[in-house]
Tab-separated table of C-alpha atoms and ligand atoms in Angstrom:
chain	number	residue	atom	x	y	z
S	1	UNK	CA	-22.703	20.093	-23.570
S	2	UNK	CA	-26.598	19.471	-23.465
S	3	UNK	CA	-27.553	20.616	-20.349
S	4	UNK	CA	-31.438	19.664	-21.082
S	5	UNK	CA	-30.391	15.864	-21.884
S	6	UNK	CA	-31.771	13.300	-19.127
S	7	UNK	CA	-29.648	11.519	-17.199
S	8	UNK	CA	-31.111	7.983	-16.266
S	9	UNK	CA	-30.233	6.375	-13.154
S	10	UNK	CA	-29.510	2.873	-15.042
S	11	UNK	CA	-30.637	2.071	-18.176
S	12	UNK	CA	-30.684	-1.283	-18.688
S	13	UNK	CA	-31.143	-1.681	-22.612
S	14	UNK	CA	-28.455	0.380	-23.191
S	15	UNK	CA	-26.477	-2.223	-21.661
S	16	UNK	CA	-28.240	-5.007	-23.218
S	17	UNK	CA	-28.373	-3.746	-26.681
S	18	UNK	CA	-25.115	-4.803	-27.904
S	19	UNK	CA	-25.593	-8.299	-26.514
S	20	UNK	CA	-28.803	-8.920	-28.119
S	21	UNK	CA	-28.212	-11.390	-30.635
S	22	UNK	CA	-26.004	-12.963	-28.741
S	23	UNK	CA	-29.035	-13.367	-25.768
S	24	UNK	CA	-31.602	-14.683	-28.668
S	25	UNK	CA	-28.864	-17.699	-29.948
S	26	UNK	CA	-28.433	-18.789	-26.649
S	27	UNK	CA	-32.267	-18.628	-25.347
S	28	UNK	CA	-32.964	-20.414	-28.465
S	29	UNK	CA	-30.675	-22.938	-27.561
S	30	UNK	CA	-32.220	-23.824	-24.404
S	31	UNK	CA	-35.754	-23.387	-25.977
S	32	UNK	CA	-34.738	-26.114	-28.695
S	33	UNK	CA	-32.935	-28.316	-26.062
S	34	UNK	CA	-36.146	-28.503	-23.837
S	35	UNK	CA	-33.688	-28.768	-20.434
S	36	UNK	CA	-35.160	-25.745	-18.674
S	37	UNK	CA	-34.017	-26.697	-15.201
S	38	UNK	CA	-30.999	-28.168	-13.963
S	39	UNK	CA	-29.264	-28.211	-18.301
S	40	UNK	CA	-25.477	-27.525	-18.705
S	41	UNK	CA	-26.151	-23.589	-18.666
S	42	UNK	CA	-26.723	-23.565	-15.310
S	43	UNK	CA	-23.774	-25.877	-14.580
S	44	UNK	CA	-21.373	-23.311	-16.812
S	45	UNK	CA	-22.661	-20.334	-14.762
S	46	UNK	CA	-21.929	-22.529	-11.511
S	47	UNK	CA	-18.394	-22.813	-12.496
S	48	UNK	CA	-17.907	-19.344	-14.035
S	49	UNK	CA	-19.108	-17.818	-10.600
S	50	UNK	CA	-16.948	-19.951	-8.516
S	51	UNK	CA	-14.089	-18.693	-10.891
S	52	UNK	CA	-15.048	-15.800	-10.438
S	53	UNK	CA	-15.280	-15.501	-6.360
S	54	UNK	CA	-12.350	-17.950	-6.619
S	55	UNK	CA	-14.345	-20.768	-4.873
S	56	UNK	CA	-14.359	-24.376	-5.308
S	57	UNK	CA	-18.308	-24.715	-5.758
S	58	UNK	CA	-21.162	-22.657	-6.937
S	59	UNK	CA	-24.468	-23.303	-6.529
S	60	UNK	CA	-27.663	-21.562	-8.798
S	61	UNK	CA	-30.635	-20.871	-6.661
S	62	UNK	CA	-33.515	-18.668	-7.609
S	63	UNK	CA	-32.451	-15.098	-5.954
S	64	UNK	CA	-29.773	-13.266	-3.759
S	65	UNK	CA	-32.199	-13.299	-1.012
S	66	UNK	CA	-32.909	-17.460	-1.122
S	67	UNK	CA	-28.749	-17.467	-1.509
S	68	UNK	CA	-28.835	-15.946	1.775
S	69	UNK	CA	-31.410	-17.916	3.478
S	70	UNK	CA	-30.438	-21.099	2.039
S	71	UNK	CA	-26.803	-20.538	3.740
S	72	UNK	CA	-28.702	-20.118	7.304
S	73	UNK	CA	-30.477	-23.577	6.505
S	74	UNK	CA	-27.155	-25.570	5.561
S	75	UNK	CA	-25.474	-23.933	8.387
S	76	UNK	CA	-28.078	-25.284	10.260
S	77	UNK	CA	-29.335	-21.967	12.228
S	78	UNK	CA	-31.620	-22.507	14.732
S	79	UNK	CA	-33.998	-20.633	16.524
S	80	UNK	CA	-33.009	-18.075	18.894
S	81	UNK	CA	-29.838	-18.026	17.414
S	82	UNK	CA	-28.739	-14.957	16.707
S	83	UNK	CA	-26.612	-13.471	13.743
S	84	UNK	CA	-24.878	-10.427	13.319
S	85	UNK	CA	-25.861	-7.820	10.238
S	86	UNK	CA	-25.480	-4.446	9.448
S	87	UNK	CA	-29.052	-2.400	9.930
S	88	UNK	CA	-27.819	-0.091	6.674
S	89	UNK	CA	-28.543	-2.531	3.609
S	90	UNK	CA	-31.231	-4.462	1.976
S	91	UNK	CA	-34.074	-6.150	3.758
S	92	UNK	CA	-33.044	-9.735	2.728
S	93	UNK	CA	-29.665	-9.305	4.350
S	94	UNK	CA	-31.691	-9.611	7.647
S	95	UNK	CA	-35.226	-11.051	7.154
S	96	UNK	CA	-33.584	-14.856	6.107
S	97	UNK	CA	-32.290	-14.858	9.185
S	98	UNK	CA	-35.938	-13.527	10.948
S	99	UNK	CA	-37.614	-16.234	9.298
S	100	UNK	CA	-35.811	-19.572	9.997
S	101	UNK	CA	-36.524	-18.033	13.789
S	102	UNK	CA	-33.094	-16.392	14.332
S	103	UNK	CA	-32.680	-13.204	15.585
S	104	UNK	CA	-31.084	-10.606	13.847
S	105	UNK	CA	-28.361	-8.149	15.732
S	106	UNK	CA	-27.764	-4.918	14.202
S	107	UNK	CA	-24.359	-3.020	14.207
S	108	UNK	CA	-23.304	0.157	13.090
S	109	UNK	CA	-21.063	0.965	10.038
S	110	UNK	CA	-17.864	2.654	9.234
S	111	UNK	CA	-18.370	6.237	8.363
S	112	UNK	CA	-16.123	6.589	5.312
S	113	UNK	CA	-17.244	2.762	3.655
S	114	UNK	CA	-21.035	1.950	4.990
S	115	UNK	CA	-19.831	-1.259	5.758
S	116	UNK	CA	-19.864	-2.886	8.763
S	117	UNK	CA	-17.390	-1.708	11.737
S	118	UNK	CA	-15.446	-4.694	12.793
S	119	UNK	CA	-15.032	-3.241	16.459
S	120	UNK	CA	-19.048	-2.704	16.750
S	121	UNK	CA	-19.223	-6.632	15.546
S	122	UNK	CA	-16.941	-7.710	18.076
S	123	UNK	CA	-18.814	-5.719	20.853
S	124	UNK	CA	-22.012	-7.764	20.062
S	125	UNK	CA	-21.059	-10.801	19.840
S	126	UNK	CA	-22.986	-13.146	22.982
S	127	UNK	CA	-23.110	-16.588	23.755
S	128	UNK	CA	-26.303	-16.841	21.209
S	129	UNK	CA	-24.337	-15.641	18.377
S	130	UNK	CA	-23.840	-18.085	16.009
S	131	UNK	CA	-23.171	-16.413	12.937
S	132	UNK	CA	-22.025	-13.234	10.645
S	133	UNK	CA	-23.901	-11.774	7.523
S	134	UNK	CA	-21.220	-8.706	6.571
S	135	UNK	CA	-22.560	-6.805	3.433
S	136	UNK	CA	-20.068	-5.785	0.344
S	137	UNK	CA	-22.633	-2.743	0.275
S	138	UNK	CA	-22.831	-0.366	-2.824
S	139	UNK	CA	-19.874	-2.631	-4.582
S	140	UNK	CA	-17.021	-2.602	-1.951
S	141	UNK	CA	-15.612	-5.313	0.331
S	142	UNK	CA	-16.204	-5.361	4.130
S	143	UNK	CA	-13.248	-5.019	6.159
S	144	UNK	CA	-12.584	-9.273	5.913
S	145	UNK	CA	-9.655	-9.298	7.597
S	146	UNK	CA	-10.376	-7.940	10.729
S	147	UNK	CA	-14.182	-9.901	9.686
S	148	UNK	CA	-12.168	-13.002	9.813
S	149	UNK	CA	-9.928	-12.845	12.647
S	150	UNK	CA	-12.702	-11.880	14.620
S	151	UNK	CA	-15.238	-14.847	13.894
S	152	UNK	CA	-12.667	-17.492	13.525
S	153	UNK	CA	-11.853	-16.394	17.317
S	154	UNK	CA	-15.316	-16.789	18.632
S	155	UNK	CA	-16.345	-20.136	15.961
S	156	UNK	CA	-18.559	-17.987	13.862
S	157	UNK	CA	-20.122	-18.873	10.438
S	158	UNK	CA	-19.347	-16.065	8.422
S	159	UNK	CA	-22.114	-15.169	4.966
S	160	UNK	CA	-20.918	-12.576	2.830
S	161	UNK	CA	-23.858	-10.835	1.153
S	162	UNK	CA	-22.228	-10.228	-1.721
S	163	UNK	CA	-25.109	-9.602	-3.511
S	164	UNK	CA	-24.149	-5.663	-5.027
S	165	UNK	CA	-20.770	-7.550	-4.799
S	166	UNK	CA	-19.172	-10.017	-7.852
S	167	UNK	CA	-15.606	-9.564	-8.797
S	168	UNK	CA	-15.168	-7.360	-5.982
S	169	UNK	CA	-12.126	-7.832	-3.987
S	170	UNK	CA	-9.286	-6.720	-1.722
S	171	UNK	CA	-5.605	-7.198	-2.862
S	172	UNK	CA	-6.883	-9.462	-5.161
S	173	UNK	CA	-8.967	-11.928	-3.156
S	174	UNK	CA	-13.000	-11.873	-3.657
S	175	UNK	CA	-16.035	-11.324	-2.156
S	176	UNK	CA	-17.591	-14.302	-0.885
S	177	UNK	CA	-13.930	-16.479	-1.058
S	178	UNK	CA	-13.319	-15.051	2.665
S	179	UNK	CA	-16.677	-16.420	4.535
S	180	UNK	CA	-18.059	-20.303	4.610
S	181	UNK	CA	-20.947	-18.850	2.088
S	182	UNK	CA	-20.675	-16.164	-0.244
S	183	UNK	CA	-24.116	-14.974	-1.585
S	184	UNK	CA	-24.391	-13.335	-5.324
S	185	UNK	CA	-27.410	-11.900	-6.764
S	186	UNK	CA	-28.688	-11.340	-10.430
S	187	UNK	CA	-31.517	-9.114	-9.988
S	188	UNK	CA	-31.530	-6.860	-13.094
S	189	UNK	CA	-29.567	-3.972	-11.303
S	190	UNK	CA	-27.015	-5.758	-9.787
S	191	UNK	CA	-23.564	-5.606	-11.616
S	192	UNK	CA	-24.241	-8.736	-13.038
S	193	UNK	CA	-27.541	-8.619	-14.015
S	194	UNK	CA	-30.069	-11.295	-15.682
S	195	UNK	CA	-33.287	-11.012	-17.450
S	196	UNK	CA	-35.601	-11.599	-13.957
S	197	UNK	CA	-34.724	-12.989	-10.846
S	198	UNK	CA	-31.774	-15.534	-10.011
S	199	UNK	CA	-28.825	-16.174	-7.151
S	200	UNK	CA	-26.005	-18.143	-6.447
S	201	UNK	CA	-24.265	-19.344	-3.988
S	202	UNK	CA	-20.788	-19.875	-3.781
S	203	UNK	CA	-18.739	-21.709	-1.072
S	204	UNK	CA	-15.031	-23.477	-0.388
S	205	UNK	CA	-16.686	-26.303	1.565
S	206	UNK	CA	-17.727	-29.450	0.233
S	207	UNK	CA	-19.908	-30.796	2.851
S	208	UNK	CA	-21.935	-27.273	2.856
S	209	UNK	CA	-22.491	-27.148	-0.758
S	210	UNK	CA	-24.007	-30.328	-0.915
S	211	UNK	CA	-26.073	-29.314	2.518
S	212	UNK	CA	-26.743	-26.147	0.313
S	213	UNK	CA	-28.250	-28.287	-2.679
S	214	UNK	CA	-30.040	-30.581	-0.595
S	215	UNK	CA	-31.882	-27.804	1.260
S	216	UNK	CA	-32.579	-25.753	-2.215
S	217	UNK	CA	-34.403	-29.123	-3.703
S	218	UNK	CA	-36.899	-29.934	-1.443
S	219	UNK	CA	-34.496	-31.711	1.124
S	220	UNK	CA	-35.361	-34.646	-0.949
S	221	UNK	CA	-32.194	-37.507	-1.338
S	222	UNK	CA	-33.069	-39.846	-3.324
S	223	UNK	CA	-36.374	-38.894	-4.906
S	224	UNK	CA	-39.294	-38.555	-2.990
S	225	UNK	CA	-37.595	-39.412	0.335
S	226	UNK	CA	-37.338	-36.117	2.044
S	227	UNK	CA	-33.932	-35.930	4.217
S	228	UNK	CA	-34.803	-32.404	5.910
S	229	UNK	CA	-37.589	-29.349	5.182
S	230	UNK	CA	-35.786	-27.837	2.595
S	231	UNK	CA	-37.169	-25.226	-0.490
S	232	UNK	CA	-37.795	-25.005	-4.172
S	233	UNK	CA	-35.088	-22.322	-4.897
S	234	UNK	CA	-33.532	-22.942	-8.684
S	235	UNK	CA	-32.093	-20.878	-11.004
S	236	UNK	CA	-33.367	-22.097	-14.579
S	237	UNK	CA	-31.641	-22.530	-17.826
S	238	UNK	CA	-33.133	-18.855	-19.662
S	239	UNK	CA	-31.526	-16.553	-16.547
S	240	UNK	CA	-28.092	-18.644	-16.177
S	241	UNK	CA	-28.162	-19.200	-20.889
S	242	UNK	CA	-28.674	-15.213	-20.456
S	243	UNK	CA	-26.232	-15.150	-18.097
S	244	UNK	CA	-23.592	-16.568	-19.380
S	245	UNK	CA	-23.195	-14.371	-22.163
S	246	UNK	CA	-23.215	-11.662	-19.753
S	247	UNK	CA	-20.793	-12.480	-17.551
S	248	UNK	CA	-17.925	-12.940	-20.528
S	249	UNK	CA	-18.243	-8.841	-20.450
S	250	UNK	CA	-18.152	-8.730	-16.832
S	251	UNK	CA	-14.972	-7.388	-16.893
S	252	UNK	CA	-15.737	-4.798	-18.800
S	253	UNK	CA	-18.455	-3.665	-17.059
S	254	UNK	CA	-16.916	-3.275	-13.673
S	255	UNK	CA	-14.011	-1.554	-15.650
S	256	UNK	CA	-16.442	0.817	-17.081
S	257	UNK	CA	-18.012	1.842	-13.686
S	258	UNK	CA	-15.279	1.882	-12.598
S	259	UNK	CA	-13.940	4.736	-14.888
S	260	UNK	CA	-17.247	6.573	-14.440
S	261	UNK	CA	-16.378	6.397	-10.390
S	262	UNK	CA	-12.748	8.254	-10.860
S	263	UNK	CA	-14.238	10.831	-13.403
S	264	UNK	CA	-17.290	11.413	-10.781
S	265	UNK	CA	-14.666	11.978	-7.923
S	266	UNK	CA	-11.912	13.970	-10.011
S	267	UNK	CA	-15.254	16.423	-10.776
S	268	UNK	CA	-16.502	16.666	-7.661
S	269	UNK	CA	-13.518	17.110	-5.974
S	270	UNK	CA	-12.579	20.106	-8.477
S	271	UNK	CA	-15.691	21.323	-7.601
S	272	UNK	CA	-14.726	22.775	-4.151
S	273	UNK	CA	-18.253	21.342	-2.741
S	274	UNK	CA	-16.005	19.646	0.328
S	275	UNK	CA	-17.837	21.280	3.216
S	276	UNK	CA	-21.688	20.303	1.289
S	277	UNK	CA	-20.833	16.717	0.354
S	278	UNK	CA	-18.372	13.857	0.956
S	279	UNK	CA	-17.420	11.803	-2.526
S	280	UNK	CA	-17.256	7.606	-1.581
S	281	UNK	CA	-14.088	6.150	-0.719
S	282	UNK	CA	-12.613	3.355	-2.180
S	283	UNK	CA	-10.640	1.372	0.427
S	284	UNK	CA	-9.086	-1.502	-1.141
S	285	UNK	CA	-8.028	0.216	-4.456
S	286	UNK	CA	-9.411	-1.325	-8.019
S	287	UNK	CA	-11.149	-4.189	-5.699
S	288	UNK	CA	-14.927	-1.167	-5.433
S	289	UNK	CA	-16.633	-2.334	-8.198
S	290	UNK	CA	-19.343	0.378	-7.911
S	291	UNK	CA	-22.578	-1.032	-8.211
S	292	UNK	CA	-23.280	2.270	-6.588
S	293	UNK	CA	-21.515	5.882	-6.576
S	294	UNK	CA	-23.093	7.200	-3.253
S	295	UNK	CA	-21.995	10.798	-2.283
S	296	UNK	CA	-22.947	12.122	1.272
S	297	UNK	CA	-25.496	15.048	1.140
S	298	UNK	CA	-24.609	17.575	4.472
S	299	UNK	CA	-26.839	19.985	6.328
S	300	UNK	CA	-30.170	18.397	5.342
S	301	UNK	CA	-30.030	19.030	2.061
S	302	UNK	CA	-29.943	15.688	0.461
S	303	UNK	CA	-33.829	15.515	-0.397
S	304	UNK	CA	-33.900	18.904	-1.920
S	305	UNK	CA	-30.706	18.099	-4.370
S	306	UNK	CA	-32.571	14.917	-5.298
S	307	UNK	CA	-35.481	17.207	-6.095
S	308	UNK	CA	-33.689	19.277	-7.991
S	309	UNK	CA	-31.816	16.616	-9.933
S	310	UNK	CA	-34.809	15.005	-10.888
S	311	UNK	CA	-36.524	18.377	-12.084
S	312	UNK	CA	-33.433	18.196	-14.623
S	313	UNK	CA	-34.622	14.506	-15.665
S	314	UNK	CA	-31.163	13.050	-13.628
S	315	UNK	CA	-32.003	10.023	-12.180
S	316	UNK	CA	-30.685	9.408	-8.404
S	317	UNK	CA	-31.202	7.297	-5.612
S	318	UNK	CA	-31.545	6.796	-2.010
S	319	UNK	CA	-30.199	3.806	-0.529
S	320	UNK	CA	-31.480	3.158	2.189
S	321	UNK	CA	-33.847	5.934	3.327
S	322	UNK	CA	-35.231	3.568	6.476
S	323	UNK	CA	-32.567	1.513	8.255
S	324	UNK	CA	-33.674	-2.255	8.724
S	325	UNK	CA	-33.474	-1.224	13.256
S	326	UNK	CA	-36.169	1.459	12.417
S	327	UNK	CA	-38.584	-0.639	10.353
S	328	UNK	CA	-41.670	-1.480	11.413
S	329	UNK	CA	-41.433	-5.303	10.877
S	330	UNK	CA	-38.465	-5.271	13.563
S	331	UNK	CA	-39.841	-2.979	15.869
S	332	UNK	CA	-39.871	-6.452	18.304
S	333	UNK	CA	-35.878	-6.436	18.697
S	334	UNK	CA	-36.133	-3.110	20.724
S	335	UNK	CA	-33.422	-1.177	18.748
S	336	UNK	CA	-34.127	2.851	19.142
S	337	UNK	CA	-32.885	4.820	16.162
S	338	UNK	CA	-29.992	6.319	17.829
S	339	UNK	CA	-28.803	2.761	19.138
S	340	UNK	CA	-26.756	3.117	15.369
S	341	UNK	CA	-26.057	6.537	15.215
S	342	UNK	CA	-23.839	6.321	11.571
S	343	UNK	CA	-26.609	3.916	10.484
S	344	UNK	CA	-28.949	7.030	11.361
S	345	UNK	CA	-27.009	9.402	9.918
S	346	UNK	CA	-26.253	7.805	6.991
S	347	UNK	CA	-29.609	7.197	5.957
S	348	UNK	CA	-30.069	10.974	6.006
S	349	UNK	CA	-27.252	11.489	3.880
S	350	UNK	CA	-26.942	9.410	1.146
S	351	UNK	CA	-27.991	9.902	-2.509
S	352	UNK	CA	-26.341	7.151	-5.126
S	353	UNK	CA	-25.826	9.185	-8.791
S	354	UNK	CA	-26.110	7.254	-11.956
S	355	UNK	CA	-22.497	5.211	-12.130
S	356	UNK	CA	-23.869	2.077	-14.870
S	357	UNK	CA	-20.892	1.233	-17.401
S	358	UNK	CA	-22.280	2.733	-20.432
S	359	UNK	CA	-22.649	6.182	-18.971
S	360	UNK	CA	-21.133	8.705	-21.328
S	361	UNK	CA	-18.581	11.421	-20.440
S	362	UNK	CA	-21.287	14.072	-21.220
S	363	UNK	CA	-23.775	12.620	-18.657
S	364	UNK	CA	-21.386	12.314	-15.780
S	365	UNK	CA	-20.237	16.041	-16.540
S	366	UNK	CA	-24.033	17.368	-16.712
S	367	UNK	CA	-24.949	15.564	-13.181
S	368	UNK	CA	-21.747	17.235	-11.557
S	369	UNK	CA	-22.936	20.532	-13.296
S	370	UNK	CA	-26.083	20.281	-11.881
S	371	UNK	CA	-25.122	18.737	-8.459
S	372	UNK	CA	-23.052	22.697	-8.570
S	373	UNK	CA	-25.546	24.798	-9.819
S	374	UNK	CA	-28.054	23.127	-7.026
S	375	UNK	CA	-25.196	24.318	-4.415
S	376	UNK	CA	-25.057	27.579	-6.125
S	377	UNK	CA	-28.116	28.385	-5.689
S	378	UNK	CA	-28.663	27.602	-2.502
S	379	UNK	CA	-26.065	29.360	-1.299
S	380	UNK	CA	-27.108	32.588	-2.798
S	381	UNK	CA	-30.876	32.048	-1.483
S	382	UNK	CA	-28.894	31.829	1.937
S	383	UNK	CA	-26.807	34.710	1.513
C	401	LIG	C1	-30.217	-7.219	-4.032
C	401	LIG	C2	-29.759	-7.566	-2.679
C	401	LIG	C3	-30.164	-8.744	-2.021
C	401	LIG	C4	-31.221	-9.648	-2.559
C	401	LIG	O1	-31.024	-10.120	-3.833
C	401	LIG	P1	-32.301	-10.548	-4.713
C	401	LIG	O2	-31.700	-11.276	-5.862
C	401	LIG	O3	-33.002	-9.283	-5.117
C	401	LIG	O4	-33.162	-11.414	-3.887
C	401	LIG	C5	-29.610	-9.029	-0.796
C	401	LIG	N1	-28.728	-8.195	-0.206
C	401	LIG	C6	-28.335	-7.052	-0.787
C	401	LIG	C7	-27.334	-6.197	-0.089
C	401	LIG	C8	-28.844	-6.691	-2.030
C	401	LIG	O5	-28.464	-5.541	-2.597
């Protein structure tokens, strides 16, 4: 084993690679056929999603964050309403809701799955809540059921950010097939990742996908008559042509990261580290489909192992070193730091190793080696 060899985080053209003539026939197709917006590629990718989160409808808009924004509009948020989020994810989970004049409620997450705690949602609910944003975070459902039972007691709209989140699922059902929106990104990282920015939006509903169209062009029915203040949110024919050749290796991909995750945690596990880090759970089986691996760094020690990891040329990650309650921009909704004490603590914690599909055996063996030796010697400079 080559101890010296780098480890990246992702590495996106390794990925890509194999898929690259494939990519150039089918942007040349759209280049020839002049239909850049609104062309049968994006209409294939509709459908393919909405197989995919086993929907009825999908709908391409121009990122994960306009999915989530353009479900607020069709639900028809208004202001002062508020909506219920985790604080530990990515800003657009939260800031969609902050801009349509909505206020966002933060709640604390489970300890062993950084997703939301159903008991902490239930606890905030008020007479202003109106609707639900629960997060597949890092690749791995929410906890839907008890999600569900609780909003469809209290009337709630329910918007999965499933962004980190396709073909996840629990006992077989998907992310974004439990809530009235499900929200998908393709930002190059995520598991299903284009060639720039794109979204979609899937949904069960018929009335609120065409609420969700009508909003993402303009609000305009019939041309030039403008029904409500909607946006210009499309995905075009290059991401969803790209796309579309992507997502026919989907499967393999998530199987692939998957693998990587139960080689990572057989490792680690074998590598008596228990008491300096906790290895991520996967609650619902083969439905984590690891968009991150995210171990749990004790005693403070998480920024030095990063350090020391990236001395080596391994790439890791912290998601998410500031909690959306502690940043600045929402300093206004009065939440102190210890209001979410996991969210706090978690942010402290985490470090998310390199999990992408194509990983080799060699690389996941080298960062496990080197997560030890960083232990190691650590614990002889304390001894
Ligand atoms: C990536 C991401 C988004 C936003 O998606 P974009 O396509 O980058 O706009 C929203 N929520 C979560 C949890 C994400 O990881």
């Amino acid at each position: 084993m080559n101890m010296n060899r780098p480890v990246p985080l992702l590495d996106v053209p390794r990925g890509n690679a194999p898929l690259r003539e494939e990519f150039l026939e089918a942007l040349a197709n759209v280049l020839d056929s002049g239909r850049f917006l609104f062309g049968p590629d994006v209409k294939q990718l509709e459908e393919e999603c909405a197989r995919w989160s086993n929907t009825r409808f999908g709908i391409g808009c121009a990122s994960g964050s306009d999915a989530i924004l353009l479900s607020l509009m069709a639900m028809g948020l208004r202001e002062g309403d508020e909506v219920i989020c985790p604080s530990f994810t990515f800003f657009a989970t939260a800031s969609a809701v902050s801009r349509l004049g909505g206020v966002p409620v933060f709640v604390d997450i489970d300890r062993n799955t950084f997703n939301i705690d159903p008991a902490k949602l239930r606890e905030a609910i008020t007479e202003k809540t109106k609707a639900v944003i629960p997060v597949h975070l890092f690749g791995q459902c929410a906890d839907m059921d008890s999600i569900m039972e609780i909003c469809d007691e209290y009337g709630l709209v329910v918007i999965e950010d499933a962004a980190q989140a396709i073909g996840a699922n629990i006992n077989g059902r998907p992310a974004g097939a439990w809530g009235h929106f499900g929200c998908i990104s393709f930002y190059p990282t995520k598991n299903l990742g284009g060639m720039g920015d794109g979204g979609m939006i899937v949904t069960n509903d018929e009335d609120l996908q065409d609420r969700v169209r009508l909003y993402s062009g303009h609000g305009m029915r019939p041309r030039y008559y403008h029904k409500v203040i909607g946006i210009n949110s499309r995905l075009d024919s290059m991401q969803a042509a790209v796309l579309n050749v992507k997502i026919q290796y989907l499967d393999d991909a998530v199987s692939g990261r998957q693998k990587n995750a139960q080689l990572y945690t057989k490792l680690l596990q074998e590598s008596g580290l228990q008491n300096e880090i906790t290895t991520p759970v996967s609650q619902y089986g083969d439905g984590h489909v690891w968009n991150q691996f995210t171990i749990r760094v004790h005693d403070g020690k998480r920024d030095d192992l990063k350090a020391f990891l990236a001395e080596r040329n391994i790439g890791s990650e912290i998601y998410y070193p500031v909690p959306l309650h502690m940043q600045k921009c929402f300093r206004p909704l009065g939440f102190q730091p210890e209001d979410l004490p996991e969210t706090l603590l978690a942010s402290r914690e985490v470090l998310s190793l390199p999990i992408f599909p194509e990983l080799e055996e060699e690389e996941i063996r080298i960062v496990v080696d080197s997560v030890k030796q960083f232990f190691a010697m650590s614990q002889r400079r304390a001894a």
